[in-house]
Every structure is written in C-alpha cells, then in structure tokens.
CSV table of C-alpha atoms in Angstrom, one decimal:
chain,number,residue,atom,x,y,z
X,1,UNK,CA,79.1,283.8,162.9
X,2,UNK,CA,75.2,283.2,162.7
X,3,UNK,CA,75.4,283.0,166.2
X,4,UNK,CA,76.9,285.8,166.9
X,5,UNK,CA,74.3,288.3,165.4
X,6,UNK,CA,71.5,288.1,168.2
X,7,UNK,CA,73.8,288.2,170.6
X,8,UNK,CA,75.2,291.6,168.8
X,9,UNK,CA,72.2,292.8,168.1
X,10,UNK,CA,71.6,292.8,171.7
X,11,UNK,CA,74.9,294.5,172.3
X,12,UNK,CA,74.1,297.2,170.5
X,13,UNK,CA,71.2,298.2,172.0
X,14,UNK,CA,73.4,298.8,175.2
X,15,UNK,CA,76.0,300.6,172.5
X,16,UNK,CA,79.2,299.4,174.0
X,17,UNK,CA,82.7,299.1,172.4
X,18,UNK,CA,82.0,295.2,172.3
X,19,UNK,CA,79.2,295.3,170.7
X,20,UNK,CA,80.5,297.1,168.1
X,21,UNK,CA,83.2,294.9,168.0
X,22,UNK,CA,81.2,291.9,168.0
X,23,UNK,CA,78.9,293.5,165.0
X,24,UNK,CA,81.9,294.1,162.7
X,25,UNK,CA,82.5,291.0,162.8
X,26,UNK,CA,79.2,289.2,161.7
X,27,UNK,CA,79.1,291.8,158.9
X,28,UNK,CA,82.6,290.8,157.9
X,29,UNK,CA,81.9,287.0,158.1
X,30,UNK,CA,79.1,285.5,155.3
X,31,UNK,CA,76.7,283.3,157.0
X,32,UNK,CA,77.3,279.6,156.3
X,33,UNK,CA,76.0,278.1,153.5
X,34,UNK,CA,75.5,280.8,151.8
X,35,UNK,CA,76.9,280.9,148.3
X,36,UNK,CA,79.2,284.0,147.4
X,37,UNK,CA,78.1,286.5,144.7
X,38,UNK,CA,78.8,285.2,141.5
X,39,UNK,CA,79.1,281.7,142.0
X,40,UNK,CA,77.4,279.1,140.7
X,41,UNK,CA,76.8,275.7,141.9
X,42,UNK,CA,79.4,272.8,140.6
X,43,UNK,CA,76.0,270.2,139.9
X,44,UNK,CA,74.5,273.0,137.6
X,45,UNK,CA,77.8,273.2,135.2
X,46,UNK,CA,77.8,269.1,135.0
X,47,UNK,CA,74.9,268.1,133.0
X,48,UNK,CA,73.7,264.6,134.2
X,49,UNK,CA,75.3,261.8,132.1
X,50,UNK,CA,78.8,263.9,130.9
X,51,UNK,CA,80.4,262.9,134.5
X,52,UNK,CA,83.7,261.0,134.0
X,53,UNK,CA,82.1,257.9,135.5
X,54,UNK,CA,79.1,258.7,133.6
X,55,UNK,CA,81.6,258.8,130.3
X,56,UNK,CA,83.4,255.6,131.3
X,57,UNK,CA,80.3,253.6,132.2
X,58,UNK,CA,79.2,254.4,128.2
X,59,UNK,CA,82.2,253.7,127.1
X,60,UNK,CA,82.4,250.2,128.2
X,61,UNK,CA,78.5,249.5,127.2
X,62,UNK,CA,79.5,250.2,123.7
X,63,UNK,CA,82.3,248.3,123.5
X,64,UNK,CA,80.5,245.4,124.7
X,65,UNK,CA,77.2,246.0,122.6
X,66,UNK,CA,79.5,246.6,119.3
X,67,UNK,CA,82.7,244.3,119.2
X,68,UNK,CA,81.7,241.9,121.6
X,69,UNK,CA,82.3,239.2,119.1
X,70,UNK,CA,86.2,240.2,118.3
X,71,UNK,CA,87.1,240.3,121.7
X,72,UNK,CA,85.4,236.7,122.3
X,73,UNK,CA,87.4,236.0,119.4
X,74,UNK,CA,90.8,237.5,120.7
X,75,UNK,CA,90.4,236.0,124.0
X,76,UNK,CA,89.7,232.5,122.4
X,77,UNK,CA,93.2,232.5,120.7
X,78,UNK,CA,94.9,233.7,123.4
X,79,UNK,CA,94.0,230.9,125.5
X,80,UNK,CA,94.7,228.9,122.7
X,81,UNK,CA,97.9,230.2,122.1
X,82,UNK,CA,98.7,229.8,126.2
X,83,UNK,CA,97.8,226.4,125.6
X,84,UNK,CA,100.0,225.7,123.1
X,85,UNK,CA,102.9,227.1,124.7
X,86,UNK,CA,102.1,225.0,127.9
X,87,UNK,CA,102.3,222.0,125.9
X,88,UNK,CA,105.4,223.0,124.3
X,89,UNK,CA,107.2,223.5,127.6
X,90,UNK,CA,105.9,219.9,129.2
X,91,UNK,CA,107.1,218.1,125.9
X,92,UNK,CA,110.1,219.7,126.0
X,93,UNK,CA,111.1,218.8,129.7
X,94,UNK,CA,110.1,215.3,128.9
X,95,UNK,CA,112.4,215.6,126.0
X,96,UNK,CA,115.0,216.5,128.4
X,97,UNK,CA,114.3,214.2,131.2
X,98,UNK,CA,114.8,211.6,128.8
X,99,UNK,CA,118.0,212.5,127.6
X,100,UNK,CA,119.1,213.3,130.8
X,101,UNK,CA,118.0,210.0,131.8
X,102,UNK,CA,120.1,208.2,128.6
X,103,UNK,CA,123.0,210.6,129.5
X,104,UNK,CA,123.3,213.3,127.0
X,105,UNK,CA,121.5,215.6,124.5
X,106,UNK,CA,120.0,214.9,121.6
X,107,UNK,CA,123.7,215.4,119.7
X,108,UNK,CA,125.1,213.1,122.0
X,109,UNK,CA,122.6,210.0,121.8
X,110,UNK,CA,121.7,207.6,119.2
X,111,UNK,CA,117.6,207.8,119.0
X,112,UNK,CA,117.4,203.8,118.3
X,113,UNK,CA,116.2,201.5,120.6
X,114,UNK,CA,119.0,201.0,123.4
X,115,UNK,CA,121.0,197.4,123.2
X,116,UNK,CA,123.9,196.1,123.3
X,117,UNK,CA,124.4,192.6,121.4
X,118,UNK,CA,127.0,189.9,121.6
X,119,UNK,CA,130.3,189.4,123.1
X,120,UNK,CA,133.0,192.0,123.9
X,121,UNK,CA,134.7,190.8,121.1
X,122,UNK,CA,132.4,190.2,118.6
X,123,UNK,CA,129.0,192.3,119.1
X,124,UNK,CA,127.1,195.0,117.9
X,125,UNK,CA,125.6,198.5,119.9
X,126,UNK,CA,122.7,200.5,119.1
X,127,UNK,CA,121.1,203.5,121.1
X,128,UNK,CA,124.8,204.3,122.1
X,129,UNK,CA,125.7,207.5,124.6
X,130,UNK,CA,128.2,209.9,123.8
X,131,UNK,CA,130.7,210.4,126.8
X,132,UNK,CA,131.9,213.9,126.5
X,133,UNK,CA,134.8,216.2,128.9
X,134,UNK,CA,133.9,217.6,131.8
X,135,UNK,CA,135.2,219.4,134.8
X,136,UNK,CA,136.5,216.2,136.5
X,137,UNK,CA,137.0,213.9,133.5
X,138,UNK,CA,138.6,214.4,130.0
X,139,UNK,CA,138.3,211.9,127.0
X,140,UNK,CA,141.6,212.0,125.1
X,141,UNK,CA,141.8,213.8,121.3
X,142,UNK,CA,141.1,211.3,118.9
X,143,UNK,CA,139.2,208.7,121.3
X,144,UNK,CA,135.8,206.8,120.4
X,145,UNK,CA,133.6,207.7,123.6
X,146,UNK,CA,130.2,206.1,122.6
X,147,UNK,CA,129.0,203.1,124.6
X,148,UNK,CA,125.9,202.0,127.2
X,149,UNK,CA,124.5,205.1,129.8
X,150,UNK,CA,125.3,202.5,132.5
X,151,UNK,CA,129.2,203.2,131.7
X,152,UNK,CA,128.9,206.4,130.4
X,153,UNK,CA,127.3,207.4,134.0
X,154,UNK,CA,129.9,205.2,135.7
X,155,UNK,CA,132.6,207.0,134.5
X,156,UNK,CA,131.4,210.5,135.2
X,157,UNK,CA,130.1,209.4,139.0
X,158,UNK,CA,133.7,207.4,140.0
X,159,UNK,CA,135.9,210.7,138.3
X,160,UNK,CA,133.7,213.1,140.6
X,161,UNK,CA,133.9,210.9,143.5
X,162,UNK,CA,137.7,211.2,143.1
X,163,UNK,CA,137.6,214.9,143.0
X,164,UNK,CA,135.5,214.9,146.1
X,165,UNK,CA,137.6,213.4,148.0
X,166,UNK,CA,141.2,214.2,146.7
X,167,UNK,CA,140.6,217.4,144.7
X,168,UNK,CA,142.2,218.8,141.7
X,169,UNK,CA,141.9,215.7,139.2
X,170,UNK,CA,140.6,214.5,136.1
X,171,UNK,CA,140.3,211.6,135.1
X,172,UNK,CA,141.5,210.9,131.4
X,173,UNK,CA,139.1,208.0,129.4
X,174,UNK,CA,140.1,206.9,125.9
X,175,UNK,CA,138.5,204.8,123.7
X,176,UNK,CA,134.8,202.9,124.7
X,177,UNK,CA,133.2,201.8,121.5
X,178,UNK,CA,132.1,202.9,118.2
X,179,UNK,CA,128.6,204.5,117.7
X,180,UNK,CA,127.4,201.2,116.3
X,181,UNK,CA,129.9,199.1,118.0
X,182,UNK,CA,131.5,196.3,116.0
X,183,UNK,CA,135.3,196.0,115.7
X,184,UNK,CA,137.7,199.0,116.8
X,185,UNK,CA,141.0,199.5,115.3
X,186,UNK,CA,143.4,199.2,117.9
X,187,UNK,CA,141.6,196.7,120.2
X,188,UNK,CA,140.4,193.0,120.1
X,189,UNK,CA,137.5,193.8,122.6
X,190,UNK,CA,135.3,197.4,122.3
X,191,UNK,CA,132.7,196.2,120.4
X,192,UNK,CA,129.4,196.4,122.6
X,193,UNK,CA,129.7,199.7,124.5
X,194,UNK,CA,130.3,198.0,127.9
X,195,UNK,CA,134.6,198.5,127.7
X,196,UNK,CA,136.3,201.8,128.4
X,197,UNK,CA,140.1,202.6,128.8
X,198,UNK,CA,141.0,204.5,131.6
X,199,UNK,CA,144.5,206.3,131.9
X,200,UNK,CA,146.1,206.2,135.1
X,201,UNK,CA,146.4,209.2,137.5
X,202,UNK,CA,149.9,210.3,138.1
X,203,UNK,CA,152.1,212.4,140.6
X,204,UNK,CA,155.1,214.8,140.3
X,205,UNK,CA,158.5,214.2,142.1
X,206,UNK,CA,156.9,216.5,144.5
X,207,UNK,CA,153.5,214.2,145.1
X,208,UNK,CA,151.7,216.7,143.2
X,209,UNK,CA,148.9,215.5,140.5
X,210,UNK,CA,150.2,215.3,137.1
X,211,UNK,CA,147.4,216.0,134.3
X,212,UNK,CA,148.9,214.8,131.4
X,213,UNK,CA,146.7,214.3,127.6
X,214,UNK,CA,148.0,210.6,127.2
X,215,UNK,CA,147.9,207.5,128.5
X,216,UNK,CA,151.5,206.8,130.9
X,217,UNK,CA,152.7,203.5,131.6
X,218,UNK,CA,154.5,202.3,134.6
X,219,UNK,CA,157.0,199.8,135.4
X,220,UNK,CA,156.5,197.4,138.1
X,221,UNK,CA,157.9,199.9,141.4
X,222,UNK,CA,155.4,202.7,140.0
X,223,UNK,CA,158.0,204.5,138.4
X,224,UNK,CA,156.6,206.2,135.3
X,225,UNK,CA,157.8,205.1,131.6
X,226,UNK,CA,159.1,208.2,129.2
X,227,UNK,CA,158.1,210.7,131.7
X,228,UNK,CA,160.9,211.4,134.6
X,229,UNK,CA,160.1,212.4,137.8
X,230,UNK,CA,156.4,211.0,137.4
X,231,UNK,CA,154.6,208.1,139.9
X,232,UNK,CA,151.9,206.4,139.8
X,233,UNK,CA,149.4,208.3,142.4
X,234,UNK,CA,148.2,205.0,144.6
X,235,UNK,CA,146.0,207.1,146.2
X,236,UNK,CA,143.8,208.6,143.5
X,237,UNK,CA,143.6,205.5,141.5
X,238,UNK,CA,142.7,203.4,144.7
X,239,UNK,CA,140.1,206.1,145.1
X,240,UNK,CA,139.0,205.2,141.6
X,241,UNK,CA,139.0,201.3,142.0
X,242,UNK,CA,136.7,202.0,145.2
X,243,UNK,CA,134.2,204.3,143.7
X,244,UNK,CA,133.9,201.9,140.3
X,245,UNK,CA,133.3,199.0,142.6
X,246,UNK,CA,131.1,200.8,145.6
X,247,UNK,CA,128.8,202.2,142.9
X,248,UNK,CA,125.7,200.1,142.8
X,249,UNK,CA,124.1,200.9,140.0
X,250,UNK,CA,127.9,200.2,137.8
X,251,UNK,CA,128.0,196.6,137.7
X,252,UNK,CA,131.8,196.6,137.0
X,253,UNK,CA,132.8,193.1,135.7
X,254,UNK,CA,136.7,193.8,135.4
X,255,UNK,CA,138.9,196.0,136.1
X,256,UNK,CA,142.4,195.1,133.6
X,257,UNK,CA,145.9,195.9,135.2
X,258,UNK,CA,148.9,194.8,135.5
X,259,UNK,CA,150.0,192.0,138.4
X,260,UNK,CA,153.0,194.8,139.5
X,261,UNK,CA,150.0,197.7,140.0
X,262,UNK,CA,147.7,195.0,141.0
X,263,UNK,CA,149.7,194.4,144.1
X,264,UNK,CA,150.6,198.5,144.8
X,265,UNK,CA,146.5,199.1,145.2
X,266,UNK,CA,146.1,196.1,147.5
X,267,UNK,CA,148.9,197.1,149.2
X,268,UNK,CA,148.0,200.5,149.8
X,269,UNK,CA,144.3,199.4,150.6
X,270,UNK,CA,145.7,197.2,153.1
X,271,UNK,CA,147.5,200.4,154.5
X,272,UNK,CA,144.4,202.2,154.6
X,273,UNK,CA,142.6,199.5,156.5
X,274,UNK,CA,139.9,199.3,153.8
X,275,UNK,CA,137.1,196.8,154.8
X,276,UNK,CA,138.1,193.1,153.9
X,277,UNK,CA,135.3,192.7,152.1
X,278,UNK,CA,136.1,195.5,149.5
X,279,UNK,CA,139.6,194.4,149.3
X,280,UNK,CA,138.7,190.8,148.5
X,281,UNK,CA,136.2,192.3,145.5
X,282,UNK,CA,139.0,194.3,144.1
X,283,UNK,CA,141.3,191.3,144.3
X,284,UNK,CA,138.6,189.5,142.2
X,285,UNK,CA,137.7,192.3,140.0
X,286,UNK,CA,141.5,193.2,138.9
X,287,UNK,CA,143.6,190.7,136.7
X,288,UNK,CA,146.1,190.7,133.7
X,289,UNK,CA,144.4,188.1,131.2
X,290,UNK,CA,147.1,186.4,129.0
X,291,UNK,CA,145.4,187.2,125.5
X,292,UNK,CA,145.2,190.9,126.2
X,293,UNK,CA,147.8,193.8,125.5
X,294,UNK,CA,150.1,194.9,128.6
X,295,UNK,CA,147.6,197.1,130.8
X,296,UNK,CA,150.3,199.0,132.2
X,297,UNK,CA,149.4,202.5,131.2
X,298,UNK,CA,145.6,202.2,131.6
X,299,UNK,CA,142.7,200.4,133.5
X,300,UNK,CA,140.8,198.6,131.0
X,301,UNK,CA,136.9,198.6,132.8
X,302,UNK,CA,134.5,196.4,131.5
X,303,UNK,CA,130.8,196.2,132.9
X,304,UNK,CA,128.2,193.7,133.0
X,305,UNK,CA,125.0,193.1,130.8
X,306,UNK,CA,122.1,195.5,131.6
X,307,UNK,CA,119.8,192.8,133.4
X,308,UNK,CA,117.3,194.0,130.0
X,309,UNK,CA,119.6,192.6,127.6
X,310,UNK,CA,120.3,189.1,129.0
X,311,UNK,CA,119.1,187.6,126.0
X,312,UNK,CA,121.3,189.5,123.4
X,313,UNK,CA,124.4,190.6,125.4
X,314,UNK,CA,127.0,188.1,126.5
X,315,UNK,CA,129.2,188.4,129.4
X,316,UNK,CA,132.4,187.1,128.3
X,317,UNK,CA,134.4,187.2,125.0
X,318,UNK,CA,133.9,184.3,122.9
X,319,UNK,CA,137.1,182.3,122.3
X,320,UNK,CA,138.8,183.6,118.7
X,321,UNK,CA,139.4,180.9,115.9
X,322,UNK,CA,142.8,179.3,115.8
X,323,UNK,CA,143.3,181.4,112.0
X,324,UNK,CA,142.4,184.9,113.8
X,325,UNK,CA,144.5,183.8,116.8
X,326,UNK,CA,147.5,183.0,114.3
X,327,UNK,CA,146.7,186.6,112.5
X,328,UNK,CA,146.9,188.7,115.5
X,329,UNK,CA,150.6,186.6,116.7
X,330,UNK,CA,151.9,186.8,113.5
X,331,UNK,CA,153.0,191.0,113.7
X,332,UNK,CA,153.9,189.9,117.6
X,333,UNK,CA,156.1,187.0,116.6
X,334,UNK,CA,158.2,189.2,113.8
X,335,UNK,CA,158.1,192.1,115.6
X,336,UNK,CA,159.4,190.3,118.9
X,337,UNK,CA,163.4,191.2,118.1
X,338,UNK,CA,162.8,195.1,118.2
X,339,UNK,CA,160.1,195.1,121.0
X,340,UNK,CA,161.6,196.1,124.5
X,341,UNK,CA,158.8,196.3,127.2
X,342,UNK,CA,158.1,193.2,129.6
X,343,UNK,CA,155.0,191.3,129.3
X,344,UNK,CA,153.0,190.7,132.1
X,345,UNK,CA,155.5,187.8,133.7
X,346,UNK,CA,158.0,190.5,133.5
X,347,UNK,CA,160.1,188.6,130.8
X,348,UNK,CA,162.2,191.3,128.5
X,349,UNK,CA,161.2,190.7,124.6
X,350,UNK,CA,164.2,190.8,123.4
X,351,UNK,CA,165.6,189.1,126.1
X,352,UNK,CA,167.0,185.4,124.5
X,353,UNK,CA,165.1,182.3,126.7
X,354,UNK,CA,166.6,179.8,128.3
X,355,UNK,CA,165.1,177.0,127.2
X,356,UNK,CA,165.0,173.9,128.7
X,357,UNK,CA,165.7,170.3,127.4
X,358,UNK,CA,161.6,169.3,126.9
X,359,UNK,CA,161.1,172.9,125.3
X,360,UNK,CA,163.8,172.8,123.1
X,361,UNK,CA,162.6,169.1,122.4
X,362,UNK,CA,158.8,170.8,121.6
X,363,UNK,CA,160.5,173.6,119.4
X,364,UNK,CA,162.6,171.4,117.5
X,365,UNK,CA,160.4,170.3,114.8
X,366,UNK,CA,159.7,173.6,113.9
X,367,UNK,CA,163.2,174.8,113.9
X,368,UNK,CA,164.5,172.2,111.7
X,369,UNK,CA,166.5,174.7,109.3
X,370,UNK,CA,167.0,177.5,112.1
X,371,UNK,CA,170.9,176.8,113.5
X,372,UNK,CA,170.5,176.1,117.5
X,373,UNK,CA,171.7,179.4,118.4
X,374,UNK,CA,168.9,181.2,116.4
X,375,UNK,CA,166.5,179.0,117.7
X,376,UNK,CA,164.8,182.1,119.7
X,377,UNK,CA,164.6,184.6,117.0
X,378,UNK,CA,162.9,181.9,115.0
X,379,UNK,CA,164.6,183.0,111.9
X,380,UNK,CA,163.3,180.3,109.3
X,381,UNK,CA,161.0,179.0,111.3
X,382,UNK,CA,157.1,180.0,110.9
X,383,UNK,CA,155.2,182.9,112.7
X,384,UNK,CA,152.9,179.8,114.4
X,385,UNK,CA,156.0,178.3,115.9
X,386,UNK,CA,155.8,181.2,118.0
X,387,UNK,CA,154.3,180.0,121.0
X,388,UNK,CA,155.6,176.4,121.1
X,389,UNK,CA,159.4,178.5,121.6
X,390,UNK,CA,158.1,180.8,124.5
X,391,UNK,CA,160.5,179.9,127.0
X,392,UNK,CA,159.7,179.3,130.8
X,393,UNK,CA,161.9,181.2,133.3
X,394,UNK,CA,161.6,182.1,137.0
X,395,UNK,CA,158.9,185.0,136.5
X,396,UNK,CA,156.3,183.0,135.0
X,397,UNK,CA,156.6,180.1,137.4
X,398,UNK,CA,158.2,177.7,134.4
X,399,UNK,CA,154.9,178.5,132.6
X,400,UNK,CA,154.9,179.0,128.6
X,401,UNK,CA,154.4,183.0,127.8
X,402,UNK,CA,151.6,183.3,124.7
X,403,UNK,CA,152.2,186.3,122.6
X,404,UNK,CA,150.4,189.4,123.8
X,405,UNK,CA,146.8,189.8,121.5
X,406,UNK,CA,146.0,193.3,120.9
X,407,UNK,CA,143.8,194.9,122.9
C-alpha cells in the first residue's frame, strides 16, 4: 500500500473516481512495518536472560556447579550395578549350559565329579543324571532313573526318533541305577548307571499303539501275556533297536531280549531290506544270556565305558562267587513247582524233564532219599542239586538249563 500513495496522490490531482478510490484505500491500509497504536514490541517485554532457553541454560549450569559430585556418584553405581547384573546373566547361562550339557537341572544332577566305577554288577556311580518323563518317553511310577548323561541322552534321542518317524509313542524306561549306584533291589546288574530297562511298545487288535504304565511280556509268536488283544509292535521297537544302534555318540554294548523276539526284529528288518550291515550289528548286539532273568517284557540296554573312565569302569560283569551263585538259585529251585512261564529254551517250569540215562546217573547222588519219581521236584534233595537235575530236551539242543539269576 506504500506504493500506492504517489501514484494516488497523483490521481487526485486529476480528481477522478479512481483516484479516490485508490486514496481510500492507502488511508485504510497502515504502511508496513509500522507498529499499530498501542503495541509494544515483544523484545521489550522479555528482559535479556528470563528467555526459556535463557532459563534452561541456568538451570543446567547450576546443577552442574552444585551437585556435580552426587550425580558422578549416582552414575558410578549405576554402571556398577549394570555390571553386576551382566555378570549375573553370563554365570548363569554357563550354569545352564552345563547342566544342559550333563542332561538336567541342578535338581536332576548329582554336583560330584562324573564316574562310573566297576562292573555292571558290582560298581559304584557318582555325578549321576536324573532321567525324567517327557513328551516321547515315560519312566514308570516307582522306577530308579539316575545313571550316566551318555544313557540318559540315549534314551531321550532313540524315543524321539521313534516318534519322528512313527508318531504317537512313548517309550516307557524303568529302572537305570540308583543315585550312587551300588546294588538295586530287583536286579543282579544296575549298579554303575550304564543299564536301563526298556518296556516294549505294543499294538491293539486293531494295529493301533497301546500305551500302557507297565512293562508287557510276550510269548514267543508276539502275542501279549495278561493283556488280550495286544501285539508286540515290530515296527516301533525295530525303530528303537535302529535308532539305539545308529546313534554315534550311544555306544550301546547290549541290547537283552529274548531268542523268540530276537528273531521277529531280524525278521522284520530283513522285510524291510535294512542294510546288512545294520542287521548283522543288531544280530550281535541282541542276545538272551543264561544268568539273567527272562527279557521277555523289556529290552535290557546296557552301554559302554565313557572312553574317560577306562581306568575305573569295566565292561563286563565280573563272574559272581559260587556262595552268591547258590543264594540267588536257591528261591528259583524251591519256587520252581509253582512257576509257569518258559525260560529262554522255551522249557515249561513246571513241566517234569525227561531225563536221560547219563543225567539221571549225574542227579543220582544227590537224590539218594528222593523216590525216582520225585526225582524232578527235588523234594529231599538240596537247593544246589538244582542244576545238576536240569533236564535236556529238544529246545535247548540236549543242553543243561541253569536256573534263571535275577536280573
């Protein structure tokens, strides 16, 4: 509007409508720059140094000039304290690397130093690993489940590998040693953490999978024992017999079953046109030893020495004194009468011997007051007398049967 007053001054020296028009306007408009009436300017009402910045800025210089040494102080601890914390966390994921590594938590694991001493039979176990349920495995109520991370690990890798592959199964494990090791009611082995008992997995009528809470024994066609309608699943515990043997860092030694079930695995191994090579090594791994109990309702796994305890653990069980040996016959031989399960030749219990000429020769000094035709119950006749009247027959190839040992 500045502009516009020359040229209406101009304009109304020639006193046209315009130029009134256009001097109306510059009147009406203030020039630019120019402050109104009554206004003052915004610097004058802000003294210098009561600005907000200005207020701030002083603010922070006296914080700094008066407690300058708390907050040196506050920040030291709270490093400090981060510090701490930092080491907390790194000592505790060592902590747990480490049990993770020895196969369970601190409840689980025995803190001493990791070894396992002796024979099967006659040994001792320290820095022992709990083996606890899982999704794919289930210890049975009442079972002792401590024993070496190499077969605690085993077991938990070979029961998932099953479910992998065949789905919907668990795999039920019984006893494995005491904490300490050292004998175990129940069995003659146990003693060093490297033996576990396995229960078998089992089908319907339908070839469905069974889960039962016990152990279920089989007769020699795979029928099951007390439970009708139930199979032995050849697939699932082939499955298991593979993934125990395939594992390379198991070292499984044994694998106890029965000849009868023995023969069903190969057999269906054979069927599935598994490698040679595997089927030879479960041939080799799987047996029915003489002076153990009747695996016919479990697989009894045992696994070799850790290559760390050479010196201290041995391999096989040491050979049991002829007065232990006599102990453990002794319930066998009176309880022989009432027993009805086969042994591992397949010869009934209370089934009465044939015996031959030479056998009955053998027995007869130690039947001298037993009539001949009590001469297999071994009524007067002493518990130790036991084996020299087992009887041959056509199942164990015209081979003396030793009472069964417990387990």
């Amino acid at each position: 509007m500045p502009l516009l007053r020359p040229l209406s001054r101009r304009c109304l020296a020639s006193r046209g409508p315009i130029a009134a028009l256009l001097l109306a306007l510059s009147l009406a408009a203030p020039a630019q720059g120019a402050p109104a009436a009554g206004a003052q300017p915004a610097a004058a009402e802000q003294q210098p140094g009561k600005s907000p910045q200005n207020k701030r800025r002083a603010a922070r210089r006296s914080s700094v000039d008066g407690d300058g040494e708390s907050r040196a102080a506050r920040s030291a601890r709270s490093k400090e304290k981060a510090q701490e914390r930092a080491g907390k966390k790194r000592a505790a994921k060592r902590d747990d690397a480490s049990r993770a590594e020895r196969g369970g938590t601190d409840a689980d694991a025995d803190e001493r130093k990791l070894l396992s001493k002796g024979a099967p039979n006659r040994g001792r176990l320290t820095g022992a690993v709990r083996l606890r349920s899982s999704r794919h495995l289930k210890t049975r109520e009442g079972a002792r489940t401590w024993g070496l991370p190499v077969l605690v690990k085993t077991l938990r890798r070979a029961a998932y590998q099953v479910a992998k592959k065949h789905g919907d199964s668990a795999l039920l494990v019984g006893d494995l040693s005491a904490r300490t090791g050292g004998a175990l009611d129940g069995h003659n082995s146990h003693q060093t953490g490297r033996d576990a008992d396995v229960g078998f997995y089992v089908v319907n009528s339908k070839g469905k999978n069974l889960r039962t809470d016990r152990f279920v024994a089989f007769d020699d066609e795979g029928n099951a024992i007390g439970l009708p309608g139930a199979r032995f699943d050849d697939a699932r515990n082939w499955a298991l017999v593979q993934a125990l043997l395939e594992d390379r860092q198991a070292g499984v030694k044994y694998l106890f079953v029965t000849d009868a079930l023995r023969a069903r695995l190969l057999a269906h191994a054979a069927k599935k046109r598994v490698p040679a090579e595997l089927r030879a090594r479960a041939a080799a791994a799987m047996m029915s030893p003489r002076d153990a109990d009747l695996h016919n309702d479990h697989f009894h796994i045992r696994v070799m020495c850790p290559p760390s305890m050479r010196g201290a653990c041995i391999e096989e069980s040491l050979a049991r004194p002829a007065c232990a040996a006599d102990e453990a016959k002794q319930p066998l031989a009176s309880a022989a009468p009432a027993a009805t399960d086969t042994d591992i030749y397949g010869v009934p219990s209370t089934a009465a011997p044939t015996v031959t000429d030479g056998a009955r020769a053998a027995a007869a000094p130690a039947a001298v007051n037993a009539p001949a035709t009590a001469a297999p119950a071994a009524v007067n006749a002493p518990a130790t007398a036991a084996p020299a009247a087992a009887t041959p027959s056509a199942a164990s190839g015209g081979r003396s049967i030793a009472p069964l040992a417990p387990r």
